[in-house]
């Protein structure tokens, strides 16, 4: 049984075709510059890479090309579209309505439209992708998997903001949390690695990439997470500020005469690592510059790691205990330096890692903690596509 996983952005589309029997990725690829000049498909299958530059006016054109690539005589991996049992779509925002993945029907599509206001940069693209697939594959079941769903188990005291209550009721302003598929995947993998029932474990999962978030996973359920109403909140990220005093926003608007869109742009695109360092949003550049003595790059590293530590500490308090810390995503999986800083600073909590193992771990699963560490520490490569495919399969088999 093959599941096609689709992740649509506003002008891009990522896909993977996964054979569920052995969880093998048969093909994967990326379409970029949809609707703009220079549209391009990069398709990888059977150890080869195939690149096709062709005008694509919209996501329907893009998906059509993807399907053609999948069944192509030379670089295809299936004979016909009938060999795709279902499509799993990543959708960023499911609002309060969805705490689980769902099969697409008319009512779900209406709800997605209603949620679009909460994620104006992401949900509309996701909806366009689903509609395009529905047109091209009318008989194939579609499932949506939400970034927010895993966090719907947070208690009220964690997800509410101390604003007038009617803002929650009338405008749905609350913490939703994101990266849920990733936090869920790595927390399950960590429980497997520990050989324990996830119900008995208290974990903090740290998804540290361009966008970053920490989640408190208690008994397999998200009980708090660092992203909020939008993916802007929480940790210091590549270009996003993370948490700050909300008064800064109104001050900027008054003092610099900025419009809401301009402030949004500053906080989302010009802050974080790039804002502090003035150099780059890429952690590799920041780390190198810090090692070369650049003070602002050093500060960016300090701020990033300090805030990860703060979240781990506060979540240990929220869960009244901590059995395990997981690092994942671009920085978490690959970067020994930031992991080392965080773990050494948490030694007082019983965290002890093997520095050699940490240094040698680049992008692979590893247990960093020593045998006598009170808290286990893992590096676990995330796999959101596989998680989406699994949830899709589960739903269509039900
Ligand atoms: P996204 O949030 O866009 O999915 P990723 O999870 O791919 O991002 O993470 C991107 C980040 O991972 C970048 O800051 C990049 O510098 C960092 N990264 C990737 N490889 C390494 C590495 N080997 N060492 C340190 N950082 C790395």
Short mmCIF file of C-alpha atoms and ligand atoms in Angstrom, two decimals:
data_model
loop_
_atom_site.label_atom_id
_atom_site.label_comp_id
_atom_site.label_asym_id
_atom_site.label_seq_id
_atom_site.Cartn_x
_atom_site.Cartn_y
_atom_site.Cartn_z
CA UNK A 1 0.00 0.00 0.00
CA UNK A 2 1.46 3.36 -1.05
CA UNK A 3 0.64 6.67 0.58
CA UNK A 4 1.44 9.99 -1.06
CA UNK A 5 2.30 12.73 1.42
CA UNK A 6 1.86 16.32 0.27
CA UNK A 7 3.09 19.45 2.02
CA UNK A 8 2.01 22.58 0.16
CA UNK A 9 3.50 26.02 0.70
CA UNK A 10 2.37 29.19 -1.01
CA UNK A 11 4.71 28.72 -3.98
CA UNK A 12 6.22 25.32 -3.26
CA UNK A 13 5.20 21.73 -2.73
CA UNK A 14 7.06 18.84 -1.12
CA UNK A 15 6.01 15.25 -1.62
CA UNK A 16 6.95 11.70 -0.69
CA UNK A 17 5.52 8.41 -1.86
CA UNK A 18 5.87 5.89 0.95
CA UNK A 19 5.40 2.13 0.70
CA UNK A 20 3.79 1.36 4.04
CA UNK A 21 4.65 -2.33 4.27
CA UNK A 22 8.30 -1.49 4.91
CA UNK A 23 8.00 2.29 5.36
CA UNK A 24 10.30 2.79 2.37
CA UNK A 25 10.36 6.12 0.56
CA UNK A 26 9.82 5.15 -3.08
CA UNK A 27 10.16 8.70 -4.37
CA UNK A 28 10.32 12.19 -3.04
CA UNK A 29 10.67 15.65 -4.41
CA UNK A 30 10.05 19.32 -4.40
CA UNK A 31 8.31 21.74 -6.70
CA UNK A 32 9.43 25.33 -6.40
CA UNK A 33 8.34 28.66 -7.85
CA UNK A 34 4.74 27.58 -8.49
CA UNK A 35 2.89 30.41 -10.24
CA UNK A 36 6.07 32.40 -10.85
CA UNK A 37 8.65 32.34 -13.60
CA UNK A 38 11.13 29.47 -13.45
CA UNK A 39 8.84 26.77 -11.99
CA UNK A 40 10.90 23.67 -11.34
CA UNK A 41 10.34 20.09 -10.20
CA UNK A 42 13.11 18.08 -8.55
CA UNK A 43 12.16 14.42 -8.28
CA UNK A 44 14.30 11.79 -6.56
CA UNK A 45 13.68 8.08 -7.06
CA UNK A 46 15.64 4.87 -7.50
CA UNK A 47 18.83 6.64 -6.43
CA UNK A 48 18.54 9.18 -9.23
CA UNK A 49 17.55 12.80 -9.49
CA UNK A 50 15.33 14.15 -12.24
CA UNK A 51 14.85 17.88 -12.76
CA UNK A 52 12.13 19.38 -14.93
CA UNK A 53 11.75 23.08 -15.59
CA UNK A 54 8.30 23.84 -16.89
CA UNK A 55 5.82 26.66 -16.41
CA UNK A 56 3.31 25.80 -13.66
CA UNK A 57 0.63 28.39 -13.22
CA UNK A 58 -0.84 26.88 -10.05
CA UNK A 59 -0.71 23.96 -7.60
CA UNK A 60 -2.89 21.84 -9.86
CA UNK A 61 -0.24 22.05 -12.59
CA UNK A 62 2.41 21.19 -10.02
CA UNK A 63 0.59 18.14 -8.67
CA UNK A 64 -0.16 16.97 -12.19
CA UNK A 65 3.56 17.04 -12.93
CA UNK A 66 4.34 15.19 -9.69
CA UNK A 67 1.85 12.44 -10.57
CA UNK A 68 3.31 12.19 -14.06
CA UNK A 69 6.81 11.88 -12.60
CA UNK A 70 5.62 9.12 -10.23
CA UNK A 71 4.23 7.00 -13.10
CA UNK A 72 6.87 7.93 -15.69
CA UNK A 73 8.43 5.02 -17.52
CA UNK A 74 11.98 6.04 -16.66
CA UNK A 75 12.04 7.80 -13.31
CA UNK A 76 8.63 6.68 -12.06
CA UNK A 77 8.10 4.15 -9.29
CA UNK A 78 4.51 3.00 -9.89
CA UNK A 79 2.60 1.90 -12.99
CA UNK A 80 -0.54 3.94 -12.48
CA UNK A 81 -2.21 6.31 -10.04
CA UNK A 82 -4.30 3.38 -8.80
CA UNK A 83 -1.23 2.32 -6.86
CA UNK A 84 -1.65 5.37 -4.61
CA UNK A 85 -4.02 4.21 -1.86
CA UNK A 86 -4.48 7.61 -0.23
CA UNK A 87 -3.01 11.08 0.05
CA UNK A 88 -1.98 12.57 3.40
CA UNK A 89 -1.88 16.36 3.48
CA UNK A 90 0.01 18.37 6.03
CA UNK A 91 -2.16 21.24 7.24
CA UNK A 92 -0.72 23.80 9.60
CA UNK A 93 -3.77 24.93 11.55
CA UNK A 94 -6.72 22.86 12.70
CA UNK A 95 -7.91 25.39 15.27
CA UNK A 96 -9.74 23.96 18.27
CA UNK A 97 -11.90 21.76 16.14
CA UNK A 98 -9.33 19.06 15.35
CA UNK A 99 -7.39 17.11 17.91
CA UNK A 100 -6.80 14.29 15.43
CA UNK A 101 -6.25 13.76 11.73
CA UNK A 102 -9.40 13.45 9.62
CA UNK A 103 -10.57 12.16 6.27
CA UNK A 104 -11.38 15.02 3.92
CA UNK A 105 -15.05 15.71 3.18
CA UNK A 106 -17.04 18.85 2.46
CA UNK A 107 -17.49 19.69 6.13
CA UNK A 108 -13.76 19.36 6.80
CA UNK A 109 -13.00 21.66 3.86
CA UNK A 110 -15.38 24.25 5.31
CA UNK A 111 -13.66 24.04 8.69
CA UNK A 112 -10.26 24.45 7.04
CA UNK A 113 -11.49 27.60 5.35
CA UNK A 114 -12.68 28.85 8.72
CA UNK A 115 -9.24 28.18 10.24
CA UNK A 116 -7.44 30.01 7.40
CA UNK A 117 -7.72 33.29 9.30
CA UNK A 118 -5.61 31.78 12.08
CA UNK A 119 -2.80 30.79 9.69
CA UNK A 120 -3.06 33.15 6.72
CA UNK A 121 0.41 32.28 5.40
CA UNK A 122 -0.09 28.51 5.47
CA UNK A 123 -3.66 27.21 5.47
CA UNK A 124 -4.74 28.80 2.17
CA UNK A 125 -1.86 27.03 0.38
CA UNK A 126 -2.74 23.76 2.10
CA UNK A 127 -6.37 24.11 0.96
CA UNK A 128 -5.31 24.82 -2.63
CA UNK A 129 -3.17 21.65 -2.55
CA UNK A 130 -6.02 19.49 -1.28
CA UNK A 131 -8.43 20.86 -3.88
CA UNK A 132 -5.91 20.29 -6.67
CA UNK A 133 -5.42 16.67 -5.56
CA UNK A 134 -9.17 16.14 -5.29
CA UNK A 135 -9.61 17.28 -8.89
CA UNK A 136 -6.80 15.13 -10.22
CA UNK A 137 -7.50 12.04 -8.10
CA UNK A 138 -11.26 12.15 -7.46
CA UNK A 139 -11.48 8.55 -6.25
CA UNK A 140 -8.49 8.55 -3.89
CA UNK A 141 -9.18 9.18 -0.20
CA UNK A 142 -7.52 12.26 1.25
CA UNK A 143 -6.55 12.79 4.87
CA UNK A 144 -5.44 15.97 6.60
CA UNK A 145 -2.89 15.86 9.39
CA UNK A 146 -2.65 19.03 11.47
CA UNK A 147 0.45 20.61 13.01
CA UNK A 148 -1.74 21.79 15.88
CA UNK A 149 -3.65 18.57 16.63
CA UNK A 150 -1.13 16.94 19.00
CA UNK A 151 -1.29 19.98 21.29
CA UNK A 152 -5.05 19.92 21.74
CA UNK A 153 -4.49 17.94 24.95
CA UNK A 154 -2.95 20.97 26.70
CA UNK A 155 -4.84 21.96 29.84
CA UNK A 156 -6.69 25.27 29.88
CA UNK A 157 -4.15 26.84 32.24
CA UNK A 158 -1.43 26.21 29.64
CA UNK A 159 -3.23 27.33 26.52
CA UNK A 160 -5.10 30.39 27.79
CA UNK A 161 -3.64 33.88 27.62
CA UNK A 162 -4.48 36.26 30.44
CA UNK A 163 -6.45 38.54 28.14
CA UNK A 164 -10.10 39.49 28.54
CA UNK A 165 -11.91 36.15 28.28
CA UNK A 166 -14.10 37.24 25.38
CA UNK A 167 -11.05 37.41 23.10
CA UNK A 168 -10.80 33.66 23.49
CA UNK A 169 -14.50 33.08 22.97
CA UNK A 170 -15.04 35.52 20.13
CA UNK A 171 -11.67 35.53 18.36
CA UNK A 172 -10.22 32.11 19.28
CA UNK A 173 -7.13 33.78 20.73
CA UNK A 174 -5.25 31.10 22.70
CA UNK A 175 -2.10 29.03 22.44
CA UNK A 176 -2.37 26.33 19.75
CA UNK A 177 1.20 25.13 19.33
CA UNK A 178 2.78 23.78 16.14
CA UNK A 179 5.25 21.09 14.94
CA UNK A 180 2.81 18.63 16.56
CA UNK A 181 3.49 15.84 14.09
CA UNK A 182 7.21 16.04 14.81
CA UNK A 183 6.83 16.18 18.61
CA UNK A 184 4.46 13.22 18.49
CA UNK A 185 6.78 11.18 16.27
CA UNK A 186 9.96 11.70 18.29
CA UNK A 187 8.21 11.20 21.63
CA UNK A 188 6.92 7.82 20.45
CA UNK A 189 10.38 6.88 19.16
CA UNK A 190 11.96 7.89 22.48
CA UNK A 191 9.54 5.68 24.42
CA UNK A 192 10.40 2.79 22.07
CA UNK A 193 14.11 3.44 22.60
CA UNK A 194 13.65 3.40 26.36
CA UNK A 195 11.60 0.20 26.14
CA UNK A 196 8.87 1.80 28.24
CA UNK A 197 5.20 2.55 27.87
CA UNK A 198 4.91 6.18 26.81
CA UNK A 199 2.10 6.55 29.39
CA UNK A 200 4.75 6.31 32.13
CA UNK A 201 7.14 8.89 30.71
CA UNK A 202 7.67 12.63 31.12
CA UNK A 203 9.59 14.13 28.23
CA UNK A 204 10.63 17.43 26.75
CA UNK A 205 10.99 17.24 22.97
CA UNK A 206 13.09 20.01 21.43
CA UNK A 207 12.48 20.59 17.71
CA UNK A 208 15.28 23.01 16.88
CA UNK A 209 15.45 23.99 13.20
CA UNK A 210 14.77 27.19 11.36
CA UNK A 211 11.50 27.25 13.21
CA UNK A 212 11.83 25.82 16.69
CA UNK A 213 9.66 24.66 19.55
CA UNK A 214 9.86 22.70 22.79
CA UNK A 215 7.00 20.52 24.01
CA UNK A 216 6.24 18.95 27.39
CA UNK A 217 4.98 15.44 26.64
CA UNK A 218 3.49 13.81 29.72
CA UNK A 219 2.25 10.26 29.31
CA UNK A 220 2.36 10.65 25.52
CA UNK A 221 0.26 13.81 25.55
CA UNK A 222 1.32 17.37 24.90
CA UNK A 223 0.70 19.35 28.09
CA UNK A 224 2.50 22.53 27.06
CA UNK A 225 4.46 23.86 24.12
CA UNK A 226 6.51 26.94 23.35
CA UNK A 227 4.81 28.15 20.16
CA UNK A 228 1.56 29.96 20.72
CA UNK A 229 -1.30 31.53 18.85
CA UNK A 230 1.13 31.55 15.91
CA UNK A 231 4.52 29.91 15.26
CA UNK A 232 6.20 33.18 16.28
CA UNK A 233 6.18 32.56 20.02
CA UNK A 234 8.71 30.80 22.20
CA UNK A 235 12.30 30.02 21.28
CA UNK A 236 14.75 32.23 19.40
CA UNK A 237 14.54 30.99 15.80
CA UNK A 238 16.34 31.56 12.50
CA UNK A 239 14.46 34.74 11.67
CA UNK A 240 11.69 34.83 14.33
CA UNK A 241 11.97 36.64 17.62
CA UNK A 242 10.21 34.12 19.82
CA UNK A 243 8.68 35.44 23.06
CA UNK A 244 9.04 39.05 24.00
CA UNK A 245 7.18 41.61 26.05
CA UNK A 246 4.05 42.36 23.97
CA UNK A 247 4.52 46.04 24.78
CA UNK A 248 7.50 46.04 22.39
CA UNK A 249 5.05 45.67 19.52
CA UNK A 250 2.98 48.74 20.34
CA UNK A 251 6.14 50.69 21.19
CA UNK A 252 7.63 49.86 17.76
CA UNK A 253 4.43 50.86 16.03
CA UNK A 254 4.36 54.22 17.79
CA UNK A 255 8.05 54.99 17.86
CA UNK A 256 8.95 53.88 14.30
CA UNK A 257 5.52 54.57 12.89
CA UNK A 258 5.30 50.94 11.71
CA UNK A 259 2.15 49.36 10.34
CA UNK A 260 0.97 45.98 11.71
CA UNK A 261 2.35 44.30 8.59
CA UNK A 262 5.73 45.97 9.03
CA UNK A 263 5.99 44.87 12.66
CA UNK A 264 4.93 41.39 11.63
CA UNK A 265 7.71 41.40 9.07
CA UNK A 266 10.30 42.52 11.61
CA UNK A 267 9.28 39.88 14.15
CA UNK A 268 8.95 37.01 11.65
CA UNK A 269 11.68 37.69 9.12
CA UNK A 270 14.27 40.06 10.56
CA UNK A 271 14.63 38.87 14.15
CA UNK A 272 15.97 35.74 15.82
CA UNK A 273 19.48 34.59 14.89
CA UNK A 274 19.71 36.90 11.89
CA UNK A 275 18.42 39.88 13.84
CA UNK A 276 20.78 39.44 16.76
CA UNK A 277 23.89 38.53 14.76
CA UNK A 278 23.27 40.66 11.67
CA UNK A 279 24.93 37.78 9.80
CA UNK A 280 22.72 34.85 8.96
CA UNK A 281 19.66 32.85 9.99
CA UNK A 282 21.57 29.60 9.46
CA UNK A 283 22.89 28.15 12.68
CA UNK A 284 26.01 26.77 11.00
CA UNK A 285 27.09 30.29 10.02
CA UNK A 286 26.28 31.62 13.48
CA UNK A 287 28.27 28.91 15.22
CA UNK A 288 31.30 29.40 12.98
CA UNK A 289 31.20 33.16 13.49
CA UNK A 290 30.91 32.66 17.26
CA UNK A 291 33.95 30.37 17.19
CA UNK A 292 35.79 33.00 15.15
CA UNK A 293 35.14 35.51 17.93
CA UNK A 294 32.13 37.44 16.63
CA UNK A 295 30.46 38.78 19.79
CA UNK A 296 26.97 39.13 18.37
CA UNK A 297 27.06 35.59 16.99
CA UNK A 298 28.13 34.40 20.45
CA UNK A 299 25.22 36.29 21.93
CA UNK A 300 22.83 34.64 19.45
CA UNK A 301 24.07 31.17 20.47
CA UNK A 302 23.78 32.09 24.16
CA UNK A 303 20.24 33.36 23.73
CA UNK A 304 19.12 30.33 21.74
CA UNK A 305 20.52 27.80 24.22
CA UNK A 306 19.45 29.79 27.29
CA UNK A 307 15.87 29.78 26.15
CA UNK A 308 15.88 26.04 25.36
CA UNK A 309 17.15 25.46 28.90
CA UNK A 310 14.44 27.70 30.33
CA UNK A 311 11.73 25.72 28.56
CA UNK A 312 13.14 22.37 29.64
CA UNK A 313 13.31 23.62 33.23
CA UNK A 314 9.83 25.07 33.25
CA UNK A 315 8.35 21.96 31.62
CA UNK A 316 10.04 19.72 34.18
CA UNK A 317 8.14 21.78 36.75
CA UNK A 318 4.90 21.61 34.73
CA UNK A 319 5.15 17.78 34.61
CA UNK A 320 6.64 17.49 38.12
CA UNK A 321 9.46 15.37 36.77
CA UNK A 322 11.58 14.64 33.73
CA UNK A 323 12.61 11.25 32.34
CA UNK A 324 13.90 12.24 28.96
CA UNK A 325 14.97 15.07 26.64
CA UNK A 326 14.85 14.64 22.88
CA UNK A 327 16.66 16.80 20.32
CA UNK A 328 15.40 16.84 16.75
CA UNK A 329 15.25 18.88 13.48
CA UNK A 330 18.12 20.60 11.65
CA UNK A 331 20.00 21.99 14.64
CA UNK A 332 18.83 19.40 17.19
CA UNK A 333 19.83 16.45 15.04
CA UNK A 334 23.11 17.80 13.72
CA UNK A 335 24.64 20.25 16.11
CA UNK A 336 26.68 18.88 19.01
CA UNK A 337 27.68 22.36 20.15
CA UNK A 338 24.24 23.69 21.14
CA UNK A 339 23.18 20.29 22.54
CA UNK A 340 26.33 20.20 24.64
CA UNK A 341 25.74 23.67 26.10
CA UNK A 342 22.13 22.86 27.01
CA UNK A 343 22.94 19.48 28.56
CA UNK A 344 25.91 20.74 30.59
CA UNK A 345 23.82 23.59 31.96
CA UNK A 346 21.18 21.07 33.07
CA UNK A 347 23.61 18.84 34.99
CA UNK A 348 22.10 20.04 38.26
CA UNK A 349 18.85 18.34 37.18
CA UNK A 350 20.60 15.02 36.76
CA UNK A 351 21.38 15.35 33.05
CA UNK A 352 24.70 13.76 32.13
CA UNK A 353 25.84 13.13 28.58
CA UNK A 354 28.78 11.38 26.97
CA UNK A 355 30.57 14.26 25.23
CA UNK A 356 32.23 11.95 22.71
CA UNK A 357 28.92 10.40 21.66
CA UNK A 358 27.42 13.87 21.43
CA UNK A 359 30.26 15.12 19.25
CA UNK A 360 30.01 12.12 16.94
CA UNK A 361 26.23 12.39 16.46
CA UNK A 362 25.30 14.13 13.21
CA UNK A 363 21.83 13.40 11.91
CA UNK A 364 21.46 9.91 13.34
CA UNK A 365 19.63 8.37 16.24
CA UNK A 366 21.77 8.35 19.38
CA UNK A 367 21.45 8.08 23.11
CA UNK A 368 23.64 10.87 24.46
CA UNK A 369 23.07 10.27 28.16
CA UNK A 370 25.44 8.19 30.23
CA UNK A 371 24.22 5.11 32.11
CA UNK A 372 24.08 6.98 35.43
CA UNK A 373 22.24 10.01 34.03
CA UNK A 374 18.92 10.54 35.83
CA UNK A 375 17.45 11.99 32.67
CA UNK A 376 17.86 10.18 29.34
CA UNK A 377 18.91 12.33 26.39
CA UNK A 378 18.29 11.29 22.79
CA UNK A 379 18.90 12.63 19.33
CA UNK A 380 16.05 11.38 17.15
CA UNK A 381 15.76 12.39 13.48
CA UNK A 382 12.22 13.58 12.94
CA UNK A 383 10.10 12.15 10.15
CA UNK A 384 6.93 14.16 9.75
CA UNK A 385 6.18 12.60 6.36
CA UNK A 386 6.21 9.06 7.77
CA UNK A 387 4.00 10.15 10.67
CA UNK A 388 1.54 11.74 8.21
CA UNK A 389 1.57 8.58 6.09
CA UNK A 390 0.94 6.38 9.15
CA UNK A 391 -1.97 8.50 10.34
CA UNK A 392 -3.39 8.50 6.81
CA UNK A 393 -3.16 4.73 6.59
CA UNK A 394 -4.74 4.31 10.04
CA UNK A 395 -7.71 6.44 9.06
CA UNK A 396 -8.42 4.84 5.69
CA UNK A 397 -8.18 1.37 7.20
CA UNK A 398 -10.70 2.19 9.94
P1 LIG B 1 13.10 23.98 8.94
O1 LIG B 1 12.54 24.56 10.19
O2 LIG B 1 13.15 24.95 7.81
O3 LIG B 1 12.54 22.61 8.57
P2 LIG B 1 15.53 22.51 9.55
O4 LIG B 1 14.92 21.60 10.55
O5 LIG B 1 15.98 21.93 8.26
O6 LIG B 1 14.64 23.77 9.28
O7 LIG B 1 16.77 23.20 10.26
C1 LIG B 1 17.56 24.15 9.62
C2 LIG B 1 18.66 24.56 10.58
O8 LIG B 1 19.48 23.42 10.88
C3 LIG B 1 19.58 25.63 10.04
O9 LIG B 1 19.77 26.65 11.00
C4 LIG B 1 20.88 24.89 9.81
O10 LIG B 1 21.99 25.70 10.05
C5 LIG B 1 20.83 23.83 10.88
N1 LIG B 1 21.74 22.73 10.54
C6 LIG B 1 21.65 21.87 9.51
N2 LIG B 1 22.73 21.04 9.48
C7 LIG B 1 23.52 21.40 10.53
C8 LIG B 1 24.77 20.96 11.03
N3 LIG B 1 25.42 19.95 10.48
N4 LIG B 1 25.27 21.59 12.13
C9 LIG B 1 24.61 22.59 12.70
N5 LIG B 1 23.43 23.08 12.27
C10 LIG B 1 22.89 22.49 11.20
#
